[in-house]
Short mmCIF file of C-alpha atoms in Angstrom, two decimals:
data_model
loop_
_atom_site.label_atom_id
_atom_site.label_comp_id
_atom_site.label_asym_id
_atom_site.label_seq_id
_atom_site.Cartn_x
_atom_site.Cartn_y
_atom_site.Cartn_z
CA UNK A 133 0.00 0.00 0.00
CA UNK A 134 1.29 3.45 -1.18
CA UNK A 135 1.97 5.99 2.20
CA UNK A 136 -0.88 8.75 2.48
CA UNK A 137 0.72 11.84 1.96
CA UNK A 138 -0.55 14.81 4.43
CA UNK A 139 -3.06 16.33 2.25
CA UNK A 140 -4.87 12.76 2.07
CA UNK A 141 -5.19 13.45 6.15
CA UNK A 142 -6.82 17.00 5.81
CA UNK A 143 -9.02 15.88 3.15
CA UNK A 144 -10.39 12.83 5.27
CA UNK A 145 -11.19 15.39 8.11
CA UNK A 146 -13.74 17.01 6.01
CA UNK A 147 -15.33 14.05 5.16
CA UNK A 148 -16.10 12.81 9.02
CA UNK A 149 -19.89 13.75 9.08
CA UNK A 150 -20.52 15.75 11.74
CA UNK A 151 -17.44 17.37 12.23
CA UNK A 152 -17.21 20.93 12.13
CA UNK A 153 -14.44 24.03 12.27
CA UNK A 154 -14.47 24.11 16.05
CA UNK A 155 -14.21 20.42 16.26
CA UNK A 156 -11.40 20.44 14.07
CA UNK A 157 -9.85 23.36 15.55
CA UNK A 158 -9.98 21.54 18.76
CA UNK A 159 -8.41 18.20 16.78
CA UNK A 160 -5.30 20.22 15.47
CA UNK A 161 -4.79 22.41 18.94
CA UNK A 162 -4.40 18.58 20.68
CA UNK A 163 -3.02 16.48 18.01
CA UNK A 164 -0.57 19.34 16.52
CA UNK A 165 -1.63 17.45 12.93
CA UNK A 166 -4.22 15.25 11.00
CA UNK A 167 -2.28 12.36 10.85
CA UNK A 168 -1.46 12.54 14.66
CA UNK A 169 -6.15 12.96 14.88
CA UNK A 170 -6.20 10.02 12.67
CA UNK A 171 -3.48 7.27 14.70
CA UNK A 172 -5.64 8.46 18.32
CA UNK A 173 -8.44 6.15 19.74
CA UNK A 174 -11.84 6.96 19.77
CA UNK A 175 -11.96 7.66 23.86
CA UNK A 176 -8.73 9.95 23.43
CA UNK A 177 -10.45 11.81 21.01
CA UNK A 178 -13.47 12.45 22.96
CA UNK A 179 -11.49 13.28 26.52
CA UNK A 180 -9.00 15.54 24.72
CA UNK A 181 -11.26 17.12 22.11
CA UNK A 182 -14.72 17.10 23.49
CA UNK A 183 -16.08 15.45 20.39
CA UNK A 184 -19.32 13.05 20.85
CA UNK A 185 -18.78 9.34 21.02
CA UNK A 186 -20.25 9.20 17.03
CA UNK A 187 -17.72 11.40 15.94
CA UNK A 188 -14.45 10.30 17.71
CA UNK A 189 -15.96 6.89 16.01
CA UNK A 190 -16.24 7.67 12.53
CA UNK A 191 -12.20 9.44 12.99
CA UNK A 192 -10.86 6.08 14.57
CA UNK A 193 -12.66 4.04 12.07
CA UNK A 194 -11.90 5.88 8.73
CA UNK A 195 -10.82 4.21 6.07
CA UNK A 196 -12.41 5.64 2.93
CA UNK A 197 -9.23 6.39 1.71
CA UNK A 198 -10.57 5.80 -1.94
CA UNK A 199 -12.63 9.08 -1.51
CA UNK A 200 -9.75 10.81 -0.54
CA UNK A 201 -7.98 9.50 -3.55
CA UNK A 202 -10.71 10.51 -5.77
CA UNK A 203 -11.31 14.13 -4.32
CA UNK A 204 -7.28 14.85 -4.68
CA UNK A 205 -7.65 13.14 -8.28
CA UNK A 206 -11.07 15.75 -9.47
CA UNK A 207 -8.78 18.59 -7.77
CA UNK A 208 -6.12 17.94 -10.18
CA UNK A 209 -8.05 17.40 -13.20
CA UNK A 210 -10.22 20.38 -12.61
CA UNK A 211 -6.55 22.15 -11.96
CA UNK A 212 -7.73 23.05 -8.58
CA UNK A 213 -4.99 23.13 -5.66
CA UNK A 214 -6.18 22.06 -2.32
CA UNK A 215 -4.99 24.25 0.67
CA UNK A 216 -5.18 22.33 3.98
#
């Protein structure tokens, strides 16, 4: 399996339903990245971040990675740049 790169992280964010600035805001002032928000368990995510139990779910159990892929993909053909 090919490594995610960091934008594949910050793309994934905005797809956890739910999930909005303040949450992430929260995320990134605890984790200090998205790939740090992604490798925490569910419970961390809720003590440390205040998120509800659905959400710090849906983070720890990502793995639509093939979205990810095809949103980075569209941004490129469109010629679109993506700015975490």
């Amino acid at each position: 399996m090919m490594p995610r790169e960091s934008l594949d992280y910050w793309l994934a964010l905005t797809m956890i339903d739910g999930l909005g600035q303040k949450g992430v805001d929260r995320l990134l002032e605890a984790f200090h990245g998205p790939e740090e928000v992604f490798s925490a368990a569910g419970h961390e995510l809720q003590t440390r971040c205040a998120l509800s139990p659905e959400v710090a779910v849906r983070i720890s159990a990502f793995a639509d990675w093939q979205s990810v892929a095809h949103e980075r993909q569209l941004a490129e053909y469109l010629g679109a740049v993506i700015i975490p």
